[in-house]
Amino acid sequence: MTTHEYRLPDPGEGLTEAEIVSWHVAVGDTVKVNDIVCEVETAKSIVELPTPYAGTVTALLVAEGETVAVGTPIIAVSEGADASAPADVSPETAAPPPAEERAETGAELPDAAEPAPVATLVGYGPRERQSVRRRRRSAPAATQSEPAQPEPVQPEPVQPEPVQPEPTQPAATVRTLAKPPVRKLAKDLGIDLRQVPPGDGGVVRRPDVEAYARRISTPGAAPETASAAETVAAPAAASGTGGGRETRVPVKGVRKATAEAMVASAFTAPHVTEWLTVDVSRSMELLERMRDDRALADVKLSPLLLVVRAVCLALRRTPEMNATFDEERQEIVLKHDVHLGIAAATPRGLLVPVVRDADRRPMPELAAEIGEVVRVAREGKTQPADLAGGTFSITNVGVFGVDAGTPILVPGQTGILAVGAINRRPWVVDEEVVPRWVTTLAVSFDHRVVDGEQGSRFLADVGALLEDPARALTV
């Protein structure tokens, strides 16, 4: 029998670690090459991980919710006649022991002279090598000529009182069905998904987690709904200051990456923000006419689509806004293509997926692509490559009913436009005050690349195109 340990591959984009969100297989399952075995969450996205090996899963080496470094063994797959006999998986062996523990227990170590394989998203690929069996910590050291055999599992003596399981005990063979955003919510609230009663079809959904959180955090809860394990996992804990209550949410994954990126951007690029309030009544009228066009019947039309078109046209006349600053070489790099980032609020935090070649796409295709990248982002399925390479970004804070905001640059980009809510407001037209559709635009730019004159011209161009869409014919 040959046993392969699949190590966490490099997800790309310079990432060094990932969290095991959910296992799609259990010990004893049979897998084929490229079968999805788990979902991992990086600082940018959730990635489905395929296995490069075929055989029987003999061990899950990392528990759900655990963050491990690239190169860490996460699953063992055996092939051969004995592959159907799964290895014993216990809390002690759920994660690989440190090197010093392996030395103490006599676990075999790979040959130091053997070159390390290069990790990729699909793993190392099948490779024939000597089987490496992970030992139990209590097993005595064995010589190389006598490989250790797994000890038979002895039944535990009956305890006089039932023992509650530890809340952190991994369940290698029990899977809770839930989507990644739901798992993220439970993890942020400190809730063990295995304790949450599932809904229809045995799937745990967001309302199930929220209801469970309210139940275990309610004072005076019934004993059967507030066990010791649940009390430890309760999201609201006494703060010790006047009996107050608080919830602590770990900052990691996308939120951690966003926080680090925003701090780096704010204190690296000198931001300048300019504001412009615009009458967009003509754009709203155009949008209504487009909705009556049968050729666009299947296209999801929104004011954001017209904003995107206006931005792409304005970037032609102010190319400095579609640029980046090369710190090392002290050069301004003007981008010839517009790869537009669209900020999207998701359950995992703020993501900015990129619409490639936004300036060259026809209106229906552009609308479909914007809708698709936002949908994928909200479902937590955006891949790291889809978040990279943007040259300019738009954030639509108006969908939250906000009039405007000061946007922070996406690292590596020179400009970002914030679009506020479009509301009916009093406006002066031909010396009369009339109700008009009005919005506020705010553009931030890197003052190392863009001067005030260039930034102002760009913002005025976008505003003019939204105020009178017919101007697009003259650009």
mmCIF file of N, CA, C and O in Angstrom, residues 85-166:
data_model
loop_
_atom_site.group_PDB
_atom_site.id
_atom_site.type_symbol
_atom_site.label_atom_id
_atom_site.label_comp_id
_atom_site.label_asym_id
_atom_site.label_seq_id
_atom_site.Cartn_x
_atom_site.Cartn_y
_atom_site.Cartn_z
ATOM 1 N N ALA A 85 -8.684 0.304 4.430
ATOM 2 C CA ALA A 85 -8.620 0.346 5.888
ATOM 3 C C ALA A 85 -8.175 1.720 6.330
ATOM 4 O O ALA A 85 -7.017 2.073 6.221
ATOM 5 N N PRO A 86 -9.087 2.569 6.807
ATOM 6 C CA PRO A 86 -8.719 3.931 7.174
ATOM 7 C C PRO A 86 -7.860 3.957 8.420
ATOM 8 O O PRO A 86 -7.979 3.129 9.309
ATOM 9 N N ALA A 87 -6.984 4.941 8.451
ATOM 10 C CA ALA A 87 -6.116 5.103 9.617
ATOM 11 C C ALA A 87 -6.912 5.727 10.746
ATOM 12 O O ALA A 87 -7.897 6.416 10.545
ATOM 13 N N ASP A 88 -6.460 5.430 11.983
ATOM 14 C CA ASP A 88 -7.121 5.989 13.160
ATOM 15 C C ASP A 88 -6.836 7.479 13.220
ATOM 16 O O ASP A 88 -5.699 7.903 13.136
ATOM 17 N N VAL A 89 -7.881 8.287 13.319
ATOM 18 C CA VAL A 89 -7.734 9.732 13.408
ATOM 19 C C VAL A 89 -8.267 10.182 14.748
ATOM 20 O O VAL A 89 -9.434 9.965 15.059
ATOM 21 N N SER A 90 -7.437 10.776 15.539
ATOM 22 C CA SER A 90 -7.817 11.242 16.866
ATOM 23 C C SER A 90 -7.432 12.698 17.000
ATOM 24 O O SER A 90 -6.716 13.236 16.171
ATOM 25 N N PRO A 91 -7.874 13.381 18.048
ATOM 26 C CA PRO A 91 -7.505 14.782 18.214
ATOM 27 C C PRO A 91 -6.003 14.981 18.245
ATOM 28 O O PRO A 91 -5.497 16.004 17.832
ATOM 29 N N GLU A 92 -5.272 13.951 18.764
ATOM 30 C CA GLU A 92 -3.826 14.113 18.839
ATOM 31 C C GLU A 92 -3.177 14.065 17.477
ATOM 32 O O GLU A 92 -2.086 14.598 17.287
ATOM 33 N N THR A 93 -3.846 13.383 16.514
ATOM 34 C CA THR A 93 -3.224 13.236 15.202
ATOM 35 C C THR A 93 -3.954 14.041 14.152
ATOM 36 O O THR A 93 -3.711 13.873 12.963
ATOM 37 N N ALA A 94 -4.858 14.924 14.550
ATOM 38 C CA ALA A 94 -5.598 15.711 13.576
ATOM 39 C C ALA A 94 -4.703 16.692 12.857
ATOM 40 O O ALA A 94 -4.987 17.114 11.763
ATOM 41 N N ALA A 95 -3.602 17.114 13.459
ATOM 42 C CA ALA A 95 -2.655 18.018 12.824
ATOM 43 C C ALA A 95 -1.265 17.419 12.941
ATOM 44 O O ALA A 95 -0.953 16.703 13.891
ATOM 45 N N PRO A 96 -0.367 17.665 11.975
ATOM 46 C CA PRO A 96 0.971 17.084 12.030
ATOM 47 C C PRO A 96 1.755 17.610 13.209
ATOM 48 O O PRO A 96 1.718 18.810 13.492
ATOM 49 N N PRO A 97 2.483 16.739 13.967
ATOM 50 C CA PRO A 97 3.260 17.199 15.113
ATOM 51 C C PRO A 97 4.495 17.944 14.657
ATOM 52 O O PRO A 97 4.950 17.796 13.520
ATOM 53 N N PRO A 98 5.072 18.785 15.526
ATOM 54 C CA PRO A 98 6.302 19.483 15.186
ATOM 55 C C PRO A 98 7.426 18.498 14.912
ATOM 56 O O PRO A 98 7.367 17.320 15.266
ATOM 57 N N ALA A 99 8.500 19.037 14.306
ATOM 58 C CA ALA A 99 9.605 18.179 13.930
ATOM 59 C C ALA A 99 10.223 17.498 15.138
ATOM 60 O O ALA A 99 10.596 16.322 15.089
ATOM 61 N N GLU A 100 10.325 18.210 16.290
ATOM 62 C CA GLU A 100 10.949 17.595 17.449
ATOM 63 C C GLU A 100 10.110 16.451 17.993
ATOM 64 O O GLU A 100 10.636 15.459 18.496
ATOM 65 N N GLU A 101 8.744 16.572 17.888
ATOM 66 C CA GLU A 101 7.899 15.470 18.349
ATOM 67 C C GLU A 101 8.038 14.273 17.453
ATOM 68 O O GLU A 101 8.032 13.136 17.900
ATOM 69 N N ARG A 102 8.162 14.496 16.134
ATOM 70 C CA ARG A 102 8.334 13.376 15.231
ATOM 71 C C ARG A 102 9.640 12.649 15.523
ATOM 72 O O ARG A 102 9.728 11.435 15.425
ATOM 73 N N ALA A 103 10.663 13.422 15.919
ATOM 74 C CA ALA A 103 11.922 12.783 16.244
ATOM 75 C C ALA A 103 11.803 11.944 17.509
ATOM 76 O O ALA A 103 12.343 10.845 17.616
ATOM 77 N N GLU A 104 11.035 12.460 18.511
ATOM 78 C CA GLU A 104 10.898 11.734 19.764
ATOM 79 C C GLU A 104 10.090 10.459 19.595
ATOM 80 O O GLU A 104 10.357 9.443 20.235
ATOM 81 N N THR A 105 9.081 10.508 18.739
ATOM 82 C CA THR A 105 8.224 9.342 18.582
ATOM 83 C C THR A 105 8.728 8.381 17.528
ATOM 84 O O THR A 105 8.110 7.354 17.271
ATOM 85 N N GLY A 106 9.803 8.736 16.865
ATOM 86 C CA GLY A 106 10.371 7.821 15.890
ATOM 87 C C GLY A 106 9.703 7.887 14.556
ATOM 88 O O GLY A 106 9.848 6.981 13.742
ATOM 89 N N ALA A 107 8.944 8.936 14.265
ATOM 90 C CA ALA A 107 8.286 9.034 12.968
ATOM 91 C C ALA A 107 9.323 9.235 11.885
ATOM 92 O O ALA A 107 10.326 9.907 12.087
ATOM 93 N N GLU A 108 9.075 8.616 10.738
ATOM 94 C CA GLU A 108 10.032 8.712 9.665
ATOM 95 C C GLU A 108 10.044 10.117 9.109
ATOM 96 O O GLU A 108 9.024 10.770 8.979
ATOM 97 N N LEU A 109 11.228 10.588 8.742
ATOM 98 C CA LEU A 109 11.382 11.900 8.160
ATOM 99 C C LEU A 109 11.797 11.745 6.708
ATOM 100 O O LEU A 109 12.505 10.803 6.353
ATOM 101 N N PRO A 110 11.384 12.647 5.824
ATOM 102 C CA PRO A 110 11.794 12.535 4.438
ATOM 103 C C PRO A 110 13.289 12.736 4.300
ATOM 104 O O PRO A 110 13.925 13.416 5.107
ATOM 105 N N ASP A 111 13.839 12.139 3.275
ATOM 106 C CA ASP A 111 15.260 12.237 3.021
ATOM 107 C C ASP A 111 15.622 13.688 2.777
ATOM 108 O O ASP A 111 15.039 14.367 1.930
ATOM 109 N N ALA A 112 16.620 14.203 3.519
ATOM 110 C CA ALA A 112 16.993 15.606 3.398
ATOM 111 C C ALA A 112 17.527 15.921 2.020
ATOM 112 O O ALA A 112 17.479 17.062 1.554
ATOM 113 N N ALA A 113 18.067 14.921 1.339
ATOM 114 C CA ALA A 113 18.638 15.161 0.027
ATOM 115 C C ALA A 113 17.587 15.201 -1.062
ATOM 116 O O ALA A 113 17.858 15.594 -2.181
ATOM 117 N N GLU A 114 16.376 14.754 -0.742
ATOM 118 C CA GLU A 114 15.327 14.704 -1.752
ATOM 119 C C GLU A 114 14.833 16.110 -2.034
ATOM 120 O O GLU A 114 14.455 16.850 -1.135
ATOM 121 N N PRO A 115 14.844 16.571 -3.300
ATOM 122 C CA PRO A 115 14.413 17.939 -3.601
ATOM 123 C C PRO A 115 12.945 18.126 -3.281
ATOM 124 O O PRO A 115 12.125 17.267 -3.556
ATOM 125 N N ALA A 116 12.620 19.276 -2.690
ATOM 126 C CA ALA A 116 11.232 19.562 -2.333
ATOM 127 C C ALA A 116 10.438 19.882 -3.586
ATOM 128 O O ALA A 116 10.886 20.645 -4.440
ATOM 129 N N PRO A 117 9.252 19.295 -3.731
ATOM 130 C CA PRO A 117 8.436 19.589 -4.907
ATOM 131 C C PRO A 117 7.888 20.995 -4.840
ATOM 132 O O PRO A 117 7.768 21.587 -3.778
ATOM 133 N N VAL A 118 7.551 21.536 -5.995
ATOM 134 C CA VAL A 118 6.995 22.874 -6.072
ATOM 135 C C VAL A 118 5.486 22.783 -5.953
ATOM 136 O O VAL A 118 4.838 22.094 -6.727
ATOM 137 N N ALA A 119 4.905 23.482 -4.977
ATOM 138 C CA ALA A 119 3.463 23.411 -4.749
ATOM 139 C C ALA A 119 2.739 24.280 -5.756
ATOM 140 O O ALA A 119 3.158 25.381 -6.068
ATOM 141 N N THR A 120 1.645 23.775 -6.262
ATOM 142 C CA THR A 120 0.784 24.533 -7.150
ATOM 143 C C THR A 120 -0.641 24.364 -6.662
ATOM 144 O O THR A 120 -0.895 23.613 -5.719
ATOM 145 N N LEU A 121 -1.583 25.049 -7.324
ATOM 146 C CA LEU A 121 -2.968 24.992 -6.877
ATOM 147 C C LEU A 121 -3.540 23.596 -6.967
ATOM 148 O O LEU A 121 -4.425 23.225 -6.231
ATOM 149 N N VAL A 122 -3.029 22.761 -7.878
ATOM 150 C CA VAL A 122 -3.531 21.397 -8.004
ATOM 151 C C VAL A 122 -2.611 20.407 -7.320
ATOM 152 O O VAL A 122 -2.662 19.221 -7.564
ATOM 153 N N GLY A 123 -1.732 20.885 -6.452
ATOM 154 C CA GLY A 123 -0.892 19.986 -5.662
ATOM 155 C C GLY A 123 0.395 19.644 -6.363
ATOM 156 O O GLY A 123 0.798 20.244 -7.358
ATOM 157 N N TYR A 124 1.066 18.635 -5.818
ATOM 158 C CA TYR A 124 2.353 18.255 -6.345
ATOM 159 C C TYR A 124 2.225 17.282 -7.506
ATOM 160 O O TYR A 124 3.151 17.071 -8.257
ATOM 161 N N GLY A 125 1.087 16.629 -7.627
ATOM 162 C CA GLY A 125 0.916 15.607 -8.644
ATOM 163 C C GLY A 125 1.358 14.272 -8.091
ATOM 164 O O GLY A 125 2.154 14.174 -7.154
ATOM 165 N N PRO A 126 0.829 13.150 -8.628
ATOM 166 C CA PRO A 126 1.192 11.833 -8.134
ATOM 167 C C PRO A 126 2.686 11.606 -8.243
ATOM 168 O O PRO A 126 3.313 11.927 -9.249
ATOM 169 N N ARG A 127 3.270 11.018 -7.190
ATOM 170 C CA ARG A 127 4.702 10.731 -7.195
ATOM 171 C C ARG A 127 4.933 9.489 -6.365
ATOM 172 O O ARG A 127 4.521 9.399 -5.218
ATOM 173 N N GLU A 128 5.611 8.503 -6.947
ATOM 174 C CA GLU A 128 5.885 7.280 -6.233
ATOM 175 C C GLU A 128 7.003 7.498 -5.236
ATOM 176 O O GLU A 128 8.075 7.984 -5.581
ATOM 177 N N ARG A 129 6.747 7.157 -3.975
ATOM 178 C CA ARG A 129 7.788 7.234 -2.952
ATOM 179 C C ARG A 129 7.422 6.293 -1.821
ATOM 180 O O ARG A 129 6.335 5.741 -1.760
ATOM 181 N N GLN A 130 8.350 6.115 -0.919
ATOM 182 C CA GLN A 130 8.141 5.217 0.208
ATOM 183 C C GLN A 130 7.001 5.714 1.083
ATOM 184 O O GLN A 130 6.870 6.897 1.343
ATOM 185 N N SER A 131 6.150 4.789 1.496
ATOM 186 C CA SER A 131 5.031 5.165 2.352
ATOM 187 C C SER A 131 5.522 5.709 3.685
ATOM 188 O O SER A 131 6.466 5.191 4.269
ATOM 189 N N VAL A 132 4.894 6.765 4.148
ATOM 190 C CA VAL A 132 5.231 7.348 5.449
ATOM 191 C C VAL A 132 4.003 7.226 6.334
ATOM 192 O O VAL A 132 2.960 7.787 6.034
ATOM 193 N N ARG A 133 4.122 6.456 7.403
ATOM 194 C CA ARG A 133 2.990 6.251 8.303
ATOM 195 C C ARG A 133 3.175 7.117 9.544
ATOM 196 O O ARG A 133 4.207 7.087 10.199
ATOM 197 N N ARG A 134 2.166 7.876 9.849
ATOM 198 C CA ARG A 134 2.225 8.749 11.022
ATOM 199 C C ARG A 134 1.966 7.929 12.283
ATOM 200 O O ARG A 134 1.010 7.184 12.377
ATOM 201 N N ARG A 135 2.860 8.077 13.283
ATOM 202 C CA ARG A 135 2.763 7.271 14.496
ATOM 203 C C ARG A 135 1.915 7.963 15.555
ATOM 204 O O ARG A 135 1.764 9.171 15.567
ATOM 205 N N ARG A 136 1.374 7.149 16.440
ATOM 206 C CA ARG A 136 0.731 7.687 17.634
ATOM 207 C C ARG A 136 1.807 8.189 18.579
ATOM 208 O O ARG A 136 2.892 7.631 18.661
ATOM 209 N N ARG A 137 1.496 9.222 19.330
ATOM 210 C CA ARG A 137 2.512 9.815 20.201
ATOM 211 C C ARG A 137 2.995 8.846 21.270
ATOM 212 O O ARG A 137 4.112 8.916 21.726
ATOM 213 N N SER A 138 2.104 7.938 21.692
ATOM 214 C CA SER A 138 2.462 7.036 22.773
ATOM 215 C C SER A 138 3.245 5.830 22.282
ATOM 216 O O SER A 138 3.688 5.019 23.079
ATOM 217 N N ALA A 139 3.402 5.670 20.967
ATOM 218 C CA ALA A 139 4.088 4.491 20.444
ATOM 219 C C ALA A 139 5.578 4.616 20.665
ATOM 220 O O ALA A 139 6.164 5.682 20.531
ATOM 221 N N PRO A 140 6.276 3.511 21.000
ATOM 222 C CA PRO A 140 7.719 3.563 21.172
ATOM 223 C C PRO A 140 8.409 3.751 19.849
ATOM 224 O O PRO A 140 7.878 3.452 18.793
ATOM 225 N N ALA A 141 9.619 4.281 19.893
ATOM 226 C CA ALA A 141 10.394 4.505 18.679
ATOM 227 C C ALA A 141 10.683 3.182 18.003
ATOM 228 O O ALA A 141 10.971 2.171 18.631
ATOM 229 N N ALA A 142 10.634 3.191 16.664
ATOM 230 C CA ALA A 142 10.889 1.982 15.897
ATOM 231 C C ALA A 142 12.096 2.175 15.011
ATOM 232 O O ALA A 142 12.421 3.294 14.617
ATOM 233 N N THR A 143 12.748 1.111 14.691
ATOM 234 C CA THR A 143 13.912 1.172 13.813
ATOM 235 C C THR A 143 13.440 1.230 12.387
ATOM 236 O O THR A 143 12.304 0.935 12.068
ATOM 237 N N GLN A 144 14.377 1.591 11.466
ATOM 238 C CA GLN A 144 14.013 1.697 10.063
ATOM 239 C C GLN A 144 13.679 0.342 9.476
ATOM 240 O O GLN A 144 12.904 0.234 8.553
ATOM 241 N N SER A 145 14.265 -0.733 9.991
ATOM 242 C CA SER A 145 14.026 -2.062 9.440
ATOM 243 C C SER A 145 12.712 -2.659 9.930
ATOM 244 O O SER A 145 12.261 -3.646 9.420
ATOM 245 N N GLU A 146 12.127 -2.061 10.956
ATOM 246 C CA GLU A 146 10.870 -2.591 11.492
ATOM 247 C C GLU A 146 9.842 -1.468 11.561
ATOM 248 O O GLU A 146 9.745 -0.746 12.546
ATOM 249 N N PRO A 147 9.093 -1.266 10.488
ATOM 250 C CA PRO A 147 8.108 -0.179 10.488
ATOM 251 C C PRO A 147 7.051 -0.392 11.553
ATOM 252 O O PRO A 147 6.661 -1.514 11.840
ATOM 253 N N ALA A 148 6.621 0.730 12.116
ATOM 254 C CA ALA A 148 5.622 0.651 13.193
ATOM 255 C C ALA A 148 4.273 0.263 12.629
ATOM 256 O O ALA A 148 3.909 0.640 11.524
ATOM 257 N N GLN A 149 3.530 -0.544 13.379
ATOM 258 C CA GLN A 149 2.191 -0.953 12.994
ATOM 259 C C GLN A 149 1.183 -0.214 13.870
ATOM 260 O O GLN A 149 1.435 0.038 15.040
ATOM 261 N N PRO A 150 0.052 0.132 13.323
ATOM 262 C CA PRO A 150 -0.949 0.825 14.164
ATOM 263 C C PRO A 150 -1.482 -0.083 15.250
ATOM 264 O O PRO A 150 -1.770 -1.251 15.014
ATOM 265 N N GLU A 151 -1.542 0.446 16.467
ATOM 266 C CA GLU A 151 -2.023 -0.338 17.584
ATOM 267 C C GLU A 151 -3.527 -0.539 17.485
ATOM 268 O O GLU A 151 -4.258 0.350 17.045
ATOM 269 N N PRO A 152 -4.011 -1.720 17.866
ATOM 270 C CA PRO A 152 -5.480 -1.908 17.858
ATOM 271 C C PRO A 152 -6.134 -0.977 18.863
ATOM 272 O O PRO A 152 -5.602 -0.709 19.925
ATOM 273 N N VAL A 153 -7.281 -0.471 18.454
ATOM 274 C CA VAL A 153 -7.998 0.468 19.316
ATOM 275 C C VAL A 153 -8.749 -0.315 20.390
ATOM 276 O O VAL A 153 -9.591 -1.153 20.087
ATOM 277 N N GLN A 154 -8.393 -0.058 21.648
ATOM 278 C CA GLN A 154 -9.023 -0.752 22.759
ATOM 279 C C GLN A 154 -10.267 0.018 23.207
ATOM 280 O O GLN A 154 -10.270 1.239 23.234
ATOM 281 N N PRO A 155 -11.329 -0.686 23.543
ATOM 282 C CA PRO A 155 -12.519 0.039 24.031
ATOM 283 C C PRO A 155 -12.234 0.743 25.350
ATOM 284 O O PRO A 155 -11.551 0.200 26.218
ATOM 285 N N GLU A 156 -12.731 1.950 25.456
ATOM 286 C CA GLU A 156 -12.498 2.723 26.670
ATOM 287 C C GLU A 156 -13.397 2.208 27.790
ATOM 288 O O GLU A 156 -14.545 1.816 27.559
ATOM 289 N N PRO A 157 -12.882 2.197 29.028
ATOM 290 C CA PRO A 157 -13.724 1.751 30.147
ATOM 291 C C PRO A 157 -14.893 2.697 30.359
ATOM 292 O O PRO A 157 -14.825 3.871 30.052
ATOM 293 N N VAL A 158 -15.981 2.130 30.868
ATOM 294 C CA VAL A 158 -17.185 2.926 31.110
ATOM 295 C C VAL A 158 -16.915 3.908 32.236
ATOM 296 O O VAL A 158 -16.425 3.541 33.304
ATOM 297 N N GLN A 159 -17.200 5.166 31.990
ATOM 298 C CA GLN A 159 -16.997 6.195 32.999
ATOM 299 C C GLN A 159 -18.221 6.266 33.899
ATOM 300 O O GLN A 159 -19.355 6.087 33.447
ATOM 301 N N PRO A 160 -18.016 6.575 35.183
ATOM 302 C CA PRO A 160 -19.162 6.681 36.081
ATOM 303 C C PRO A 160 -20.093 7.825 35.705
ATOM 304 O O PRO A 160 -21.264 7.790 35.977
ATOM 305 N N GLU A 161 -19.535 8.895 35.066
ATOM 306 C CA GLU A 161 -20.344 10.024 34.668
ATOM 307 C C GLU A 161 -20.050 10.330 33.202
ATOM 308 O O GLU A 161 -18.932 10.144 32.738
ATOM 309 N N PRO A 162 -21.056 10.788 32.453
ATOM 310 C CA PRO A 162 -20.800 11.112 31.049
ATOM 311 C C PRO A 162 -19.816 12.267 30.940
ATOM 312 O O PRO A 162 -19.882 13.226 31.703
ATOM 313 N N VAL A 163 -18.908 12.145 29.996
ATOM 314 C CA VAL A 163 -17.883 13.168 29.790
ATOM 315 C C VAL A 163 -18.278 14.019 28.596
ATOM 316 O O VAL A 163 -18.528 13.495 27.518
ATOM 317 N N GLN A 164 -18.355 15.328 28.803
ATOM 318 C CA GLN A 164 -18.689 16.223 27.710
ATOM 319 C C GLN A 164 -17.493 16.361 26.786
ATOM 320 O O GLN A 164 -16.367 16.521 27.249
ATOM 321 N N PRO A 165 -17.676 16.306 25.445
ATOM 322 C CA PRO A 165 -16.548 16.469 24.532
ATOM 323 C C PRO A 165 -16.042 17.901 24.554
ATOM 324 O O PRO A 165 -16.796 18.834 24.789
ATOM 325 N N GLU A 166 -14.739 18.047 24.321
ATOM 326 C CA GLU A 166 -14.169 19.377 24.257
ATOM 327 C C GLU A 166 -14.709 20.102 23.033
ATOM 328 O O GLU A 166 -14.870 19.502 21.978
#
